[in-house]
Short mmCIF file of C-alpha atoms in Angstrom, two decimals:
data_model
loop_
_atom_site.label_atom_id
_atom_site.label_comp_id
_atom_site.label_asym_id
_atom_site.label_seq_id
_atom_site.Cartn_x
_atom_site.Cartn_y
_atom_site.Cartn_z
CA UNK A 1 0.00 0.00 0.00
CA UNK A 2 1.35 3.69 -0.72
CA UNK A 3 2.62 4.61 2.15
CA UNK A 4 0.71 8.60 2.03
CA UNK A 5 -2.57 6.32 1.74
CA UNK A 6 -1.13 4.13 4.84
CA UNK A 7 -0.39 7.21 7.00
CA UNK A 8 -4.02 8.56 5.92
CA UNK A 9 -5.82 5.83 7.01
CA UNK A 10 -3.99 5.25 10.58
CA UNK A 11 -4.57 8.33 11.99
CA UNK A 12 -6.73 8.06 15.29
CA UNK A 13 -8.83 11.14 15.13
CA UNK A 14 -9.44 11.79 18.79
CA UNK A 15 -6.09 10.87 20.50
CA UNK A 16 -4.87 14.21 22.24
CA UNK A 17 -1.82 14.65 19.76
CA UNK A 18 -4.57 15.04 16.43
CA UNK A 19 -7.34 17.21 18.42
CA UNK A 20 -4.60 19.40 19.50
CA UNK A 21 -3.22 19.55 15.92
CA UNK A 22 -6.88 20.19 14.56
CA UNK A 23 -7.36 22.81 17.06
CA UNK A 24 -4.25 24.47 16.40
CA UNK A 25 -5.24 24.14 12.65
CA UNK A 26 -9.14 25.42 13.24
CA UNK A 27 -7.72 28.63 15.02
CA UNK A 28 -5.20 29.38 12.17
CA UNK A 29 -7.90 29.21 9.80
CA UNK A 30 -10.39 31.14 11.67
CA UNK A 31 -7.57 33.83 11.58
CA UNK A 32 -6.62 33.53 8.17
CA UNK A 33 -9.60 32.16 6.06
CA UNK A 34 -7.60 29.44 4.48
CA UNK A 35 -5.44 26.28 5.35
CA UNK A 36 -1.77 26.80 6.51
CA UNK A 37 1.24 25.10 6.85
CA UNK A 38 4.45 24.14 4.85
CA UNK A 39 3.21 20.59 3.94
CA UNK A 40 0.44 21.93 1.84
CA UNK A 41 2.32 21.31 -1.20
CA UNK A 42 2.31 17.72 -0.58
CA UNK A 43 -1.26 17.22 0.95
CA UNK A 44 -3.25 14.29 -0.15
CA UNK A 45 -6.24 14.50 -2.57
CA UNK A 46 -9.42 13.24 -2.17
CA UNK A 47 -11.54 13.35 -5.34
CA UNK A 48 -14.58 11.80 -6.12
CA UNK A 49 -15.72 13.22 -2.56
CA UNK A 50 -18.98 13.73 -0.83
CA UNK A 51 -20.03 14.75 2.74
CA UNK A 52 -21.68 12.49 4.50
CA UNK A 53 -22.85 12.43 8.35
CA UNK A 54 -21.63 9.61 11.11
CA UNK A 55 -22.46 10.48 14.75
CA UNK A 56 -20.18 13.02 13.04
CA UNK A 57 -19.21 14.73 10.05
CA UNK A 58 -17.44 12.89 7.84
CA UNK A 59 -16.40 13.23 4.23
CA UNK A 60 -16.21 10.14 1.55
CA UNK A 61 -14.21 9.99 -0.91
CA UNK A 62 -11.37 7.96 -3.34
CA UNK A 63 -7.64 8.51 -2.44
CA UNK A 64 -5.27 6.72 -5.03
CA UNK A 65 -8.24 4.58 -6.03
CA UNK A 66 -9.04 3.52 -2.37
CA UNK A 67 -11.84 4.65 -0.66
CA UNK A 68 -11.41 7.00 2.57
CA UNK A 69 -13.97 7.96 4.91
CA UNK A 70 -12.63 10.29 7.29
CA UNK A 71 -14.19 12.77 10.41
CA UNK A 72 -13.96 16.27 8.82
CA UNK A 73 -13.23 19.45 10.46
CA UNK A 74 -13.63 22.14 7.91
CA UNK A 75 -14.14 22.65 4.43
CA UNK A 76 -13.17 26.01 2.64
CA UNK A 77 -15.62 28.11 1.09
CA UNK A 78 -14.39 27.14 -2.32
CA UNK A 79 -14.43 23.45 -1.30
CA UNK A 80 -10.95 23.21 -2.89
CA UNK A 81 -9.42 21.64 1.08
CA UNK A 82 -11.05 19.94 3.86
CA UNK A 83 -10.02 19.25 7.13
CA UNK A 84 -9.54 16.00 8.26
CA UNK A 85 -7.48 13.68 11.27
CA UNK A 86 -4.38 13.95 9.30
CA UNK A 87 -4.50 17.60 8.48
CA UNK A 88 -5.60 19.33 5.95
CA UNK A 89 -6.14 17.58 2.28
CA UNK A 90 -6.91 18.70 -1.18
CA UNK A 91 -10.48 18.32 -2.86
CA UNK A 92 -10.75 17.42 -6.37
CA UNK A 93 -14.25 16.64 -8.20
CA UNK A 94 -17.31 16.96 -5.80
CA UNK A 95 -19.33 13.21 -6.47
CA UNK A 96 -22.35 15.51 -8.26
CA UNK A 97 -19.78 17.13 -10.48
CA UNK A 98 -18.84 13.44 -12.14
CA UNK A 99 -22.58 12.05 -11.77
CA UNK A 100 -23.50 15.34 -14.01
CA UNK A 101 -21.10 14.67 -16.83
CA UNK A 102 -23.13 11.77 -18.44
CA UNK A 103 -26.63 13.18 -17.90
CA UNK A 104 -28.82 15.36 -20.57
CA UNK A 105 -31.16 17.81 -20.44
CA UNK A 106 -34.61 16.46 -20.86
#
């Protein structure tokens, strides 16, 4: 297994360390009004996504072919980045944006 997929999917999203991390993420975003941070540039992508609701949150989605389902945090108003355990990831292709490709106007 890739080993960005393998660090994505291990994350425990409510140890101390990540809610700390998320917090300390939230706040800079709050301040800001968009993610930070110097891994950016090599954030994971989740495309084919949705948001879905768990006793939580959550947003669905295929990363590297596999499927994900993760606890989100925040989604930018442009729904280009989300949130997530690990940090903050890239969004690429909303699920209605591919279902829409296909259809015609009756």
């Amino acid at each position: 297994m890739n080993n960005l997929v393998s660090n994505f999917r291990h994350i425990t999203p409510f140890d101390p360390e990540t809610l700390f991390s998320l917090a300390k993420d939230l706040r800079a975003f709050q301040r800001i009004g968009h993610p930070t941070g110097t891994d950016l540039p090599a954030a994971p992508v989740i495309s084919n996504w949705s948001r879905t609701l768990l006793p939580h949150p959550a947003i669905i989605g295929s990363l590297n072919h596999i499927t994900v389902l993760q606890p989100v945090f925040a989604i930018t108003d442009d729904r280009s980045w989300a949130l997530v355990s690990s940090g903050w990831t890239r969004l690429d292709g909303h699920v209605d944006e591919s279902l829409s490709i296909g259809r015609q106007p009756r």
